[in-house]
Amino acid sequence: MATEAAPMDEKAKRMRDLLSSFYAPDPSISTSGSSISTSFDNINSTSFDADQYMDLMIKKSNLEVLLQRHVQMAAEIKNLDTDLQMLVYENYNKFISATDTIKRMKSNIFGMEGNMDQLLQKIMSVQSRSDGVNTSLFEKREHIEKLHRTRNLLRKVQFIYDLPARLHKCIKSEAYGDAVRFYTGAMPILKVYGDTSFQDCRRDSEEAIKIIIKNLQTKLFSDSESIQARAEAAVLLKQLDVPVDSLKAKLLEKLEQSLDGLQINPEEARKLAKQNDSSNDAESDDQRPAKIHEDAVRGFSEAMRAYREIFPDSEERLFKLARALTAMHFESMELYIRKRVSTEDFLGIFRIIWEDVVLMDEVLPEAALSDLSAEAAQVTLKQYVARMFSHLQQDISDTLLKFGINQKEAVEGEVLKVVLEASKKAVLQGTTDIFQDFHQLLDENTGIFIKMKELIIGWIQKGFQDFFRSLEAQFLVLSGKTSSSNDTEGGLIEGKSSDKIHAGLILVLAQLSVFIEQKVIPRVTEEIATSFSGGNSQAFENGPAFIPGELCRVFHAASEKLLQHYIDTRTQKVSVLLRKRFKTPNWVKHKEPREVHMFVDMFLHELEEVGKEVKQVLPQGTFRKHKRTDSNGSNTTTSSRSNTLHNDKMTRSNSQRARSQLFETHLAKLFKQKVEIFTKVEFTQESVVTTTVKLCLKSLQEYVRLQTFNRSGFQQIQLDIQFLKAPLKETVEDEAAIDFLLDEVIVAASERCLDVIPLEPPILDKLIQAKLAKSKEHNNNNTVSS
Amino acid sequence: MQGGSSGIGYGLKYQARCISDVKADTDYTSFLTGTLSLKEENEVHLLRLSSGGSELICEGLFSHPNEIWDLASCPFDQRIFSTVFSTGESFGAAIWQIPELYGQLNSPQLERIASLDAHVGKINCVLWWPSGRCDKLISMDEQNIFLWSLDSSKKSAEVLSKDSAGMLHSLSGGAWNPHDVNAVAATGESSVQFWDLRTMKKVNSIERAHVRGVDYNPKREHILVTAEDESGIHVWDLRKAKVPVQELPGHTHWTWAVKCNPEYDGLILSAGTDSAVNLWYASASSTDEKTSERPVESTRQRVNLLLNSYTDYEDSVYGLAWSSREPWVFASLSYDGRVVIESVKPFLPRI
């Protein structure tokens, strides 16, 4: 084809060139040969000037070229002529056929219009025909439609008439769902025509529905039904426009009432806890209350679960209920632990409560019950720990006060010893028990406890600290030593009652303080270090809560204070005795001494009491024997001094010598080592007795110094003191000091005497012997009579 | 007889119980003291602290007819003082005047201005009008309290009024309220009692047994300090007299005398039969804080309240007096007749 197309193209191109040169007004546009020939040469250009071309040709070319040119040109012209001829022929044919076609067209168009009119007419007639058919069928169609509607209506009426029967059937088959559907379907009609045409029908169906509602309600309230069924019933009731909220309220009220049943009665709590424990080892036949309680709570939580599903919008209320139950549990727990409760019981109840909480928490996780109860449990547990300490303290003070120390017989017998031992035991046993209890608390694995372990340890540590502090305070109160921290009222009461407090009790308290300081606190410290260390360090930024060093210091101070207080109360008694002795007689007009005055008996009796009390409570001094020999050694020197002084004094009755005698006393005092009268009291029998005797003798000396004696008065004092010497030395460890003090009394008396003439030693001796015999006889009588 | 301590000593010949500050002497710090000797010639010593404060000089020595149980210097005339004395069998009280040119006389005699001779029982003390020039005096025996008017120019004293405390109370001493000149406190067997001098009737009492000494706080109204045999020192607020405001442990044996400093509030001096003088600081303002604190801490505080204990004595200390001219100086007198003057200056910064 390509080979063919090429000559065709050539031909067509030439043709087109020709045509264009023919038609084109501007020869410059024609492309053929223009590029080769110049404007002069180009024969095809419009500006071609033949003459000029001729001239140029002639001038330029020779003849041969011109001839050639001529030939060429002639041939070209011939070609052109044939081409033109061809062109004209070809196109002429086409013109002719075109003219023919136009002619034929003209003749064809003439018939067309008539046909068109015909067509229009036909269509018109068709339309009119169809309209006719339509109008003729219209009436019938209307009728058919009317009939159809009537039929529908009739079907509905039929349904309504059937409704009661249908409902009854549904009731019978318990297909409440269908029944409700039917009823709600019929509702609009019944609403409109219920008062007129379908009155009976409506009444009947309403009655049926009432039955249905009732049935549904009973279904809803009955716990035996499945939750699903009950939920459905609730939904149906809601559809029936029955006020469900009131129902809900009623139901929840019922639930609330059931709470009371769930409450753990403090009285029963103990039983509950007991049973709970025993249930582990023996499944006894009688249903235990714990089991019952558990079932009840389980039921409660089930009910809650149900209601939650039935009434999704009642969650808040249920939360409240669950919280109320938890709160109630912890409240009753608080009530319960107000009384004394063993840790086991406490933990038992705690476990029960925790189980309840877990049960409810499963149902209502959103109620944050575990958080709530954790908080409550913290509070309760803290209270419990505090209460344990207060119980312990109560125990200790009870033990102290249980025995009638107030009675006089306390001195006789071993009452003080018994009390001391009992209270020691109470303290020791109490702390051991409390530690055991705390161990139990810490070992407990109920959810809450694990979280609170740190806290508990903190409480225990702090608890011990506070416990010992308050124990010390209580000791001081018990001893009747009014402490400045008490308010006005309290101080007043204590001040009054302090007379009634037996001195023995104070002594017991003092020794108990020592015991606590030396035994109990180290033990507690050890125990805390081994099992209760750590604790919540954050809660106690001020260092550890339990500071044994401080407590030891406190109790050390307390024991010393109490011992001092004991000695004070004892000496006070003697002081009163001495005061009476020295106030009553007129010493300046005293009669000759006939016998040893009876105050000596009373004084010795008091000392005897002190000795007995002390012997029961305080330990014996370990260095007693040693000390005695020691003091014996010094005794010889001092007594020899005082004896010489004494004898000197006796012989110097005249007043001139008294002055030098005073100097002598001063000098003697200067050179002699000062006898330490007021030494520190130790916790030994001897030390306390000695201190008491020393203080009493010092008081005696002071009383003597305030009086003025005549000869007989002085002699009386001399006699009394002489009599005292032997028994005092027996009871007291520091004989030197006693000797010194007794001498001081006599010196004081002689200084205050107007006429110092001592009794002759034989008379002195005789009177003392008489007294001894008399007291012996008295004792014998006493033993005989008893 | 100077001891090892900072105190300045002075020895009397005989035993003695009482010492008094000579308040009216504005030029020197002086004290008056009298001996207690049943059988010897008793003396009244007028002591003066040398200007350097290093020596105690005997300015005057006067013989007194009887042993002196109580001595009080007149607050407005340095030459007048009162004594309570005993012959052994009976008691008496008198106002004396030191002769004018006593320094030049060989053996100066005291001039007896007046005898307060209305008493029958054992007289305890004579109290001077607490401040200013007033001629009123109070004397007490065991049952009665007398208010006297003294006329020193006429050399006589008259009883203005009297009241009986009753047999049972057996008064033992007292103090005149410096804030209210109509109020007088008297210590008795079982209570401290208060008299209103206008009506001469008992108006109030603090039930407290065995009170030995009593003193009003001169710097603070309503505050009274008592010293008791066994139970130490108590500070009272007379408006709330049921419980003591503060309790100080006192002395190992009896606390015999107690004196409030005339200048420094809360500074209390006590003397005891355990041969010691204790210096306390018990400010009433700080008491309120202390009571609110825990008992343990307050006891620790209480221990700290003892500023110093002067123990350089051989016998019981009965006499005690602050100097009103140099309020940091006090004089103490032990039974063996030794006067010791001490300065509390080193402790003042601690209050």
PDB file of N, CA and C in Angstrom, chain A residues 469 472 482 484-485 488 491-492 553-554 561 568 571-572 575-576 579 583 588 655 658-659 662 666 669 674 678 695 698-699 702-703 705-706 708 750-754 756, chain B residues 13-15 17 36 38-40 67 69 88-89 122 170 189 210 212 229-230 243 247 252-254 256 273-274 291 294 296 298-299 302 311 313 315-316 318 335-336:
ATOM      1  N   ARG A 469       3.388   6.163 127.958  1.00  0.00           N
ATOM      2  CA  ARG A 469       3.299   7.524 128.477  1.00  0.00           C
ATOM      3  C   ARG A 469       2.082   7.693 129.371  1.00  0.00           C
ATOM      4  N   GLU A 472       2.388   5.935 132.642  1.00  0.00           N
ATOM      5  CA  GLU A 472       3.176   6.689 133.610  1.00  0.00           C
ATOM      6  C   GLU A 472       2.324   7.777 134.243  1.00  0.00           C
ATOM      7  N   THR A 482      -0.474  15.083 142.620  1.00  0.00           N
ATOM      8  CA  THR A 482      -1.178  15.910 141.656  1.00  0.00           C
ATOM      9  C   THR A 482      -0.171  16.499 140.703  1.00  0.00           C
ATOM     10  N   SER A 484       0.843  18.885 137.561  1.00  0.00           N
ATOM     11  CA  SER A 484       0.423  20.240 137.183  1.00  0.00           C
ATOM     12  C   SER A 484      -0.409  20.242 135.912  1.00  0.00           C
ATOM     13  N   SER A 485      -0.350  19.128 135.152  1.00  0.00           N
ATOM     14  CA  SER A 485      -1.053  19.125 133.875  1.00  0.00           C
ATOM     15  C   SER A 485      -2.558  18.988 134.067  1.00  0.00           C
ATOM     16  N   THR A 488      -8.210  22.276 136.820  1.00  0.00           N
ATOM     17  CA  THR A 488      -8.524  22.708 138.170  1.00  0.00           C
ATOM     18  C   THR A 488      -9.365  21.679 138.915  1.00  0.00           C
ATOM     19  N   GLY A 491      -7.523  18.420 139.638  1.00  0.00           N
ATOM     20  CA  GLY A 491      -6.518  18.614 140.663  1.00  0.00           C
ATOM     21  C   GLY A 491      -7.140  18.653 142.040  1.00  0.00           C
ATOM     22  N   LEU A 492      -8.281  19.282 142.118  1.00  0.00           N
ATOM     23  CA  LEU A 492      -8.960  19.418 143.397  1.00  0.00           C
ATOM     24  C   LEU A 492      -9.374  18.046 143.915  1.00  0.00           C
ATOM     25  N   ARG A 553      13.605   6.760 130.206  1.00  0.00           N
ATOM     26  CA  ARG A 553      13.888   7.953 130.992  1.00  0.00           C
ATOM     27  C   ARG A 553      12.656   8.371 131.779  1.00  0.00           C
ATOM     28  N   VAL A 554      11.529   8.332 131.092  1.00  0.00           N
ATOM     29  CA  VAL A 554      10.276   8.734 131.726  1.00  0.00           C
ATOM     30  C   VAL A 554       9.995   7.864 132.936  1.00  0.00           C
ATOM     31  N   LYS A 561      10.462   9.552 141.360  1.00  0.00           N
ATOM     32  CA  LYS A 561       9.480  10.478 141.902  1.00  0.00           C
ATOM     33  C   LYS A 561       8.532   9.745 142.851  1.00  0.00           C
ATOM     34  N   ASP A 568       7.979  10.627 151.258  1.00  0.00           N
ATOM     35  CA  ASP A 568       7.343  11.862 151.719  1.00  0.00           C
ATOM     36  C   ASP A 568       6.075  11.571 152.498  1.00  0.00           C
ATOM     37  N   THR A 571       6.982  10.020 155.829  1.00  0.00           N
ATOM     38  CA  THR A 571       7.558  10.958 156.788  1.00  0.00           C
ATOM     39  C   THR A 571       6.523  11.990 157.212  1.00  0.00           C
ATOM     40  N   GLN A 572       5.640  12.305 156.295  1.00  0.00           N
ATOM     41  CA  GLN A 572       4.593  13.263 156.639  1.00  0.00           C
ATOM     42  C   GLN A 572       3.767  12.753 157.816  1.00  0.00           C
ATOM     43  N   SER A 575       5.697  13.089 160.767  1.00  0.00           N
ATOM     44  CA  SER A 575       5.814  14.504 161.056  1.00  0.00           C
ATOM     45  C   SER A 575       4.607  15.000 161.839  1.00  0.00           C
ATOM     46  N   VAL A 576       3.437  14.542 161.431  1.00  0.00           N
ATOM     47  CA  VAL A 576       2.208  14.920 162.132  1.00  0.00           C
ATOM     48  C   VAL A 576       2.267  14.439 163.574  1.00  0.00           C
ATOM     49  N   ARG A 579       4.717  16.554 165.430  1.00  0.00           N
ATOM     50  CA  ARG A 579       4.177  17.894 165.650  1.00  0.00           C
ATOM     51  C   ARG A 579       3.243  17.897 166.857  1.00  0.00           C
ATOM     52  N   LYS A 583       3.795  20.018 170.229  1.00  0.00           N
ATOM     53  CA  LYS A 583       2.909  21.174 170.420  1.00  0.00           C
ATOM     54  C   LYS A 583       2.159  21.062 171.738  1.00  0.00           C
ATOM     55  N   VAL A 588       8.344  23.872 179.098  1.00  0.00           N
ATOM     56  CA  VAL A 588       9.050  24.632 180.123  1.00  0.00           C
ATOM     57  C   VAL A 588       8.614  24.178 181.506  1.00  0.00           C
ATOM     58  N   SER A 655      26.238  27.969 182.604  1.00  0.00           N
ATOM     59  CA  SER A 655      26.021  28.628 181.315  1.00  0.00           C
ATOM     60  C   SER A 655      27.311  29.130 180.675  1.00  0.00           C
ATOM     61  N   ALA A 658      28.655  26.834 178.144  1.00  0.00           N
ATOM     62  CA  ALA A 658      27.827  26.501 176.979  1.00  0.00           C
ATOM     63  C   ALA A 658      28.369  27.150 175.713  1.00  0.00           C
ATOM     64  N   ARG A 659      28.877  28.372 175.882  1.00  0.00           N
ATOM     65  CA  ARG A 659      29.378  29.103 174.730  1.00  0.00           C
ATOM     66  C   ARG A 659      30.561  28.388 174.100  1.00  0.00           C
ATOM     67  N   LEU A 662      29.558  25.482 172.252  1.00  0.00           N
ATOM     68  CA  LEU A 662      29.031  25.715 170.916  1.00  0.00           C
ATOM     69  C   LEU A 662      30.175  25.795 169.917  1.00  0.00           C
ATOM     70  N   HIS A 666      31.052  23.569 166.655  1.00  0.00           N
ATOM     71  CA  HIS A 666      31.417  24.077 165.338  1.00  0.00           C
ATOM     72  C   HIS A 666      32.732  23.488 164.883  1.00  0.00           C
ATOM     73  N   LYS A 669      32.509  19.989 163.949  1.00  0.00           N
ATOM     74  CA  LYS A 669      31.865  19.848 162.649  1.00  0.00           C
ATOM     75  C   LYS A 669      32.844  20.139 161.528  1.00  0.00           C
ATOM     76  N   LYS A 674      31.695  15.775 157.011  1.00  0.00           N
ATOM     77  CA  LYS A 674      30.261  16.063 157.101  1.00  0.00           C
ATOM     78  C   LYS A 674      29.485  14.774 156.857  1.00  0.00           C
ATOM     79  N   PHE A 678      21.462  13.523 153.695  1.00  0.00           N
ATOM     80  CA  PHE A 678      20.505  13.410 152.580  1.00  0.00           C
ATOM     81  C   PHE A 678      21.196  12.824 151.368  1.00  0.00           C
ATOM     82  N   LEU A 695      15.037  11.273 157.638  1.00  0.00           N
ATOM     83  CA  LEU A 695      14.162  12.446 157.488  1.00  0.00           C
ATOM     84  C   LEU A 695      13.356  12.656 158.759  1.00  0.00           C
ATOM     85  N   LYS A 698      15.530  14.105 161.431  1.00  0.00           N
ATOM     86  CA  LYS A 698      15.813  15.507 161.145  1.00  0.00           C
ATOM     87  C   LYS A 698      14.615  16.358 161.555  1.00  0.00           C
ATOM     88  N   SER A 699      13.443  15.872 161.256  1.00  0.00           N
ATOM     89  CA  SER A 699      12.233  16.596 161.648  1.00  0.00           C
ATOM     90  C   SER A 699      12.173  16.708 163.166  1.00  0.00           C
ATOM     91  N   GLU A 702      14.332  19.377 164.276  1.00  0.00           N
ATOM     92  CA  GLU A 702      13.793  20.714 164.001  1.00  0.00           C
ATOM     93  C   GLU A 702      12.697  21.072 164.996  1.00  0.00           C
ATOM     94  N   TYR A 703      11.876  20.084 165.335  1.00  0.00           N
ATOM     95  CA  TYR A 703      10.816  20.352 166.316  1.00  0.00           C
ATOM     96  C   TYR A 703      11.416  20.695 167.672  1.00  0.00           C
ATOM     97  N   ARG A 705      14.236  22.085 168.216  1.00  0.00           N
ATOM     98  CA  ARG A 705      14.849  23.409 168.174  1.00  0.00           C
ATOM     99  C   ARG A 705      13.839  24.528 168.364  1.00  0.00           C
ATOM    100  N   LEU A 706      12.589  24.236 168.114  1.00  0.00           N
ATOM    101  CA  LEU A 706      11.576  25.282 168.217  1.00  0.00           C
ATOM    102  C   LEU A 706      11.049  25.419 169.643  1.00  0.00           C
ATOM    103  N   THR A 708      11.461  25.306 174.020  1.00  0.00           N
ATOM    104  CA  THR A 708      12.367  25.591 175.129  1.00  0.00           C
ATOM    105  C   THR A 708      12.022  24.607 176.243  1.00  0.00           C
ATOM    106  N   SER A 750      19.531  20.111 174.350  1.00  0.00           N
ATOM    107  CA  SER A 750      20.333  20.711 175.420  1.00  0.00           C
ATOM    108  C   SER A 750      20.537  22.192 175.148  1.00  0.00           C
ATOM    109  N   GLU A 751      20.657  22.537 173.891  1.00  0.00           N
ATOM    110  CA  GLU A 751      20.807  23.954 173.544  1.00  0.00           C
ATOM    111  C   GLU A 751      19.563  24.744 173.911  1.00  0.00           C
ATOM    112  N   ARG A 752      18.423  24.089 173.751  1.00  0.00           N
ATOM    113  CA  ARG A 752      17.172  24.773 174.018  1.00  0.00           C
ATOM    114  C   ARG A 752      16.714  24.558 175.466  1.00  0.00           C
ATOM    115  N   CYS A 753      17.623  24.066 176.288  1.00  0.00           N
ATOM    116  CA  CYS A 753      17.223  23.759 177.659  1.00  0.00           C
ATOM    117  C   CYS A 753      17.755  24.828 178.607  1.00  0.00           C
ATOM    118  N   LEU A 754      16.923  25.194 179.537  1.00  0.00           N
ATOM    119  CA  LEU A 754      17.298  26.236 180.483  1.00  0.00           C
ATOM    120  C   LEU A 754      18.245  25.684 181.539  1.00  0.00           C
ATOM    121  N   VAL A 756      20.390  22.295 181.901  1.00  0.00           N
ATOM    122  CA  VAL A 756      20.738  20.995 181.362  1.00  0.00           C
ATOM    123  C   VAL A 756      21.324  20.096 182.433  1.00  0.00           C
TER     124      VAL A 756
ATOM    125  N   LYS B  13      28.157  35.044 167.131  1.00  0.00           N
ATOM    126  CA  LYS B  13      28.698  34.277 168.247  1.00  0.00           C
ATOM    127  C   LYS B  13      27.812  33.088 168.569  1.00  0.00           C
ATOM    128  N   TYR B  14      26.540  33.294 168.438  1.00  0.00           N
ATOM    129  CA  TYR B  14      25.609  32.253 168.870  1.00  0.00           C
ATOM    130  C   TYR B  14      24.734  31.822 167.691  1.00  0.00           C
ATOM    131  N   GLN B  15      23.900  30.900 168.061  1.00  0.00           N
ATOM    132  CA  GLN B  15      22.951  30.467 167.051  1.00  0.00           C
ATOM    133  C   GLN B  15      21.974  31.598 166.718  1.00  0.00           C
ATOM    134  N   ARG B  17      18.421  32.819 164.055  1.00  0.00           N
ATOM    135  CA  ARG B  17      17.357  32.407 163.153  1.00  0.00           C
ATOM    136  C   ARG B  17      16.961  33.496 162.165  1.00  0.00           C
ATOM    137  N   LEU B  36      20.120  33.919 168.840  1.00  0.00           N
ATOM    138  CA  LEU B  36      19.123  33.145 169.556  1.00  0.00           C
ATOM    139  C   LEU B  36      19.875  32.263 170.550  1.00  0.00           C
ATOM    140  N   LEU B  38      19.684  30.962 174.521  1.00  0.00           N
ATOM    141  CA  LEU B  38      18.809  30.898 175.683  1.00  0.00           C
ATOM    142  C   LEU B  38      19.523  31.411 176.927  1.00  0.00           C
ATOM    143  N   LYS B  39      20.817  31.132 176.930  1.00  0.00           N
ATOM    144  CA  LYS B  39      21.502  31.363 178.205  1.00  0.00           C
ATOM    145  C   LYS B  39      22.530  32.493 178.154  1.00  0.00           C
ATOM    146  N   GLU B  40      22.892  32.915 176.948  1.00  0.00           N
ATOM    147  CA  GLU B  40      23.936  33.940 176.836  1.00  0.00           C
ATOM    148  C   GLU B  40      23.327  35.304 176.583  1.00  0.00           C
ATOM    149  N   GLU B  67      16.668  36.228 173.772  1.00  0.00           N
ATOM    150  CA  GLU B  67      16.927  35.565 172.490  1.00  0.00           C
ATOM    151  C   GLU B  67      15.882  36.023 171.464  1.00  0.00           C
ATOM    152  N   TRP B  69      13.620  35.734 168.190  1.00  0.00           N
ATOM    153  CA  TRP B  69      12.957  34.772 167.301  1.00  0.00           C
ATOM    154  C   TRP B  69      12.564  35.407 165.986  1.00  0.00           C
ATOM    155  N   GLY B  88      12.395  32.346 177.354  1.00  0.00           N
ATOM    156  CA  GLY B  88      12.413  30.920 177.657  1.00  0.00           C
ATOM    157  C   GLY B  88      11.038  30.479 178.090  1.00  0.00           C
ATOM    158  N   GLU B  89      10.433  31.298 178.948  1.00  0.00           N
ATOM    159  CA  GLU B  89       9.105  30.913 179.424  1.00  0.00           C
ATOM    160  C   GLU B  89       8.016  31.731 178.779  1.00  0.00           C
ATOM    161  N   LYS B 122       2.373  32.760 172.347  1.00  0.00           N
ATOM    162  CA  LYS B 122       3.687  32.762 171.715  1.00  0.00           C
ATOM    163  C   LYS B 122       3.629  33.645 170.477  1.00  0.00           C
ATOM    164  N   SER B 170      -3.574  28.079 165.294  1.00  0.00           N
ATOM    165  CA  SER B 170      -2.197  28.293 165.740  1.00  0.00           C
ATOM    166  C   SER B 170      -1.317  28.863 164.630  1.00  0.00           C
ATOM    167  N   GLU B 189      -1.829  26.270 161.107  1.00  0.00           N
ATOM    168  CA  GLU B 189      -1.615  24.834 161.191  1.00  0.00           C
ATOM    169  C   GLU B 189      -2.057  24.126 159.911  1.00  0.00           C
ATOM    170  N   HIS B 210       0.748  22.676 157.036  1.00  0.00           N
ATOM    171  CA  HIS B 210       2.176  22.795 157.354  1.00  0.00           C
ATOM    172  C   HIS B 210       2.886  23.832 156.498  1.00  0.00           C
ATOM    173  N   ARG B 212       5.174  26.849 156.225  1.00  0.00           N
ATOM    174  CA  ARG B 212       6.173  27.469 157.103  1.00  0.00           C
ATOM    175  C   ARG B 212       6.361  28.937 156.771  1.00  0.00           C
ATOM    176  N   ASP B 229       6.471  22.207 154.757  1.00  0.00           N
ATOM    177  CA  ASP B 229       7.394  21.255 155.373  1.00  0.00           C
ATOM    178  C   ASP B 229       7.857  20.204 154.383  1.00  0.00           C
ATOM    179  N   GLU B 230       6.906  19.405 153.917  1.00  0.00           N
ATOM    180  CA  GLU B 230       7.306  18.269 153.106  1.00  0.00           C
ATOM    181  C   GLU B 230       7.107  18.484 151.617  1.00  0.00           C
ATOM    182  N   VAL B 243      -6.050  25.630 143.513  1.00  0.00           N
ATOM    183  CA  VAL B 243      -4.878  24.816 143.159  1.00  0.00           C
ATOM    184  C   VAL B 243      -3.711  25.735 142.883  1.00  0.00           C
ATOM    185  N   GLU B 247       4.405  24.441 141.018  1.00  0.00           N
ATOM    186  CA  GLU B 247       4.905  23.626 142.107  1.00  0.00           C
ATOM    187  C   GLU B 247       6.409  23.520 141.939  1.00  0.00           C
ATOM    188  N   THR B 252      15.211  18.922 150.302  1.00  0.00           N
ATOM    189  CA  THR B 252      15.231  17.513 150.671  1.00  0.00           C
ATOM    190  C   THR B 252      14.488  17.298 151.993  1.00  0.00           C
ATOM    191  N   HIS B 253      14.676  18.241 152.906  1.00  0.00           N
ATOM    192  CA  HIS B 253      13.889  18.178 154.130  1.00  0.00           C
ATOM    193  C   HIS B 253      12.900  19.331 154.050  1.00  0.00           C
ATOM    194  N   TRP B 254      12.600  19.947 155.184  1.00  0.00           N
ATOM    195  CA  TRP B 254      11.587  21.002 155.141  1.00  0.00           C
ATOM    196  C   TRP B 254      12.082  22.227 154.385  1.00  0.00           C
ATOM    197  N   TRP B 256      11.897  25.972 154.713  1.00  0.00           N
ATOM    198  CA  TRP B 256      11.584  26.796 155.895  1.00  0.00           C
ATOM    199  C   TRP B 256      11.113  28.190 155.504  1.00  0.00           C
ATOM    200  N   THR B 273      15.848  23.148 155.734  1.00  0.00           N
ATOM    201  CA  THR B 273      16.535  22.494 156.846  1.00  0.00           C
ATOM    202  C   THR B 273      17.516  21.441 156.354  1.00  0.00           C
ATOM    203  N   ASP B 274      17.640  21.297 155.032  1.00  0.00           N
ATOM    204  CA  ASP B 274      18.672  20.406 154.519  1.00  0.00           C
ATOM    205  C   ASP B 274      19.975  21.170 154.294  1.00  0.00           C
ATOM    206  N   THR B 291       1.912  24.453 131.774  1.00  0.00           N
ATOM    207  CA  THR B 291       0.817  23.561 132.159  1.00  0.00           C
ATOM    208  C   THR B 291       0.205  22.909 130.942  1.00  0.00           C
ATOM    209  N   ARG B 294       3.060  18.547 128.002  1.00  0.00           N
ATOM    210  CA  ARG B 294       2.915  17.216 128.594  1.00  0.00           C
ATOM    211  C   ARG B 294       3.577  17.198 129.969  1.00  0.00           C
ATOM    212  N   VAL B 296       5.487  15.137 131.335  1.00  0.00           N
ATOM    213  CA  VAL B 296       6.893  14.743 131.361  1.00  0.00           C
ATOM    214  C   VAL B 296       7.774  15.938 131.075  1.00  0.00           C
ATOM    215  N   SER B 298       7.008  19.019 131.441  1.00  0.00           N
ATOM    216  CA  SER B 298       6.927  20.053 132.455  1.00  0.00           C
ATOM    217  C   SER B 298       7.786  19.672 133.662  1.00  0.00           C
ATOM    218  N   THR B 299       7.898  18.365 133.932  1.00  0.00           N
ATOM    219  CA  THR B 299       8.776  18.001 135.029  1.00  0.00           C
ATOM    220  C   THR B 299      10.207  18.321 134.676  1.00  0.00           C
ATOM    221  N   ARG B 302      10.590  21.715 135.252  1.00  0.00           N
ATOM    222  CA  ARG B 302      10.607  22.017 136.664  1.00  0.00           C
ATOM    223  C   ARG B 302      12.017  21.837 137.222  1.00  0.00           C
ATOM    224  N   THR B 311      24.900  25.273 148.817  1.00  0.00           N
ATOM    225  CA  THR B 311      24.893  24.228 149.839  1.00  0.00           C
ATOM    226  C   THR B 311      26.023  24.390 150.846  1.00  0.00           C
ATOM    227  N   TYR B 313      26.514  25.325 153.713  1.00  0.00           N
ATOM    228  CA  TYR B 313      26.056  25.630 155.063  1.00  0.00           C
ATOM    229  C   TYR B 313      26.269  24.403 155.934  1.00  0.00           C
ATOM    230  N   ASP B 315      24.445  23.988 158.834  1.00  0.00           N
ATOM    231  CA  ASP B 315      23.234  23.673 159.583  1.00  0.00           C
ATOM    232  C   ASP B 315      22.011  24.209 158.824  1.00  0.00           C
ATOM    233  N   SER B 316      20.879  23.920 159.369  1.00  0.00           N
ATOM    234  CA  SER B 316      19.642  24.391 158.745  1.00  0.00           C
ATOM    235  C   SER B 316      19.664  25.899 158.557  1.00  0.00           C
ATOM    236  N   TYR B 318      17.564  29.211 158.369  1.00  0.00           N
ATOM    237  CA  TYR B 318      16.237  29.746 158.714  1.00  0.00           C
ATOM    238  C   TYR B 318      16.062  31.171 158.217  1.00  0.00           C
ATOM    239  N   TYR B 335      21.581  28.186 161.185  1.00  0.00           N
ATOM    240  CA  TYR B 335      21.321  28.107 162.626  1.00  0.00           C
ATOM    241  C   TYR B 335      22.597  28.245 163.446  1.00  0.00           C
ATOM    242  N   ASP B 336      23.712  27.869 162.856  1.00  0.00           N
ATOM    243  CA  ASP B 336      24.961  27.971 163.607  1.00  0.00           C
ATOM    244  C   ASP B 336      25.496  29.401 163.660  1.00  0.00           C
TER     245      ASP B 336
END
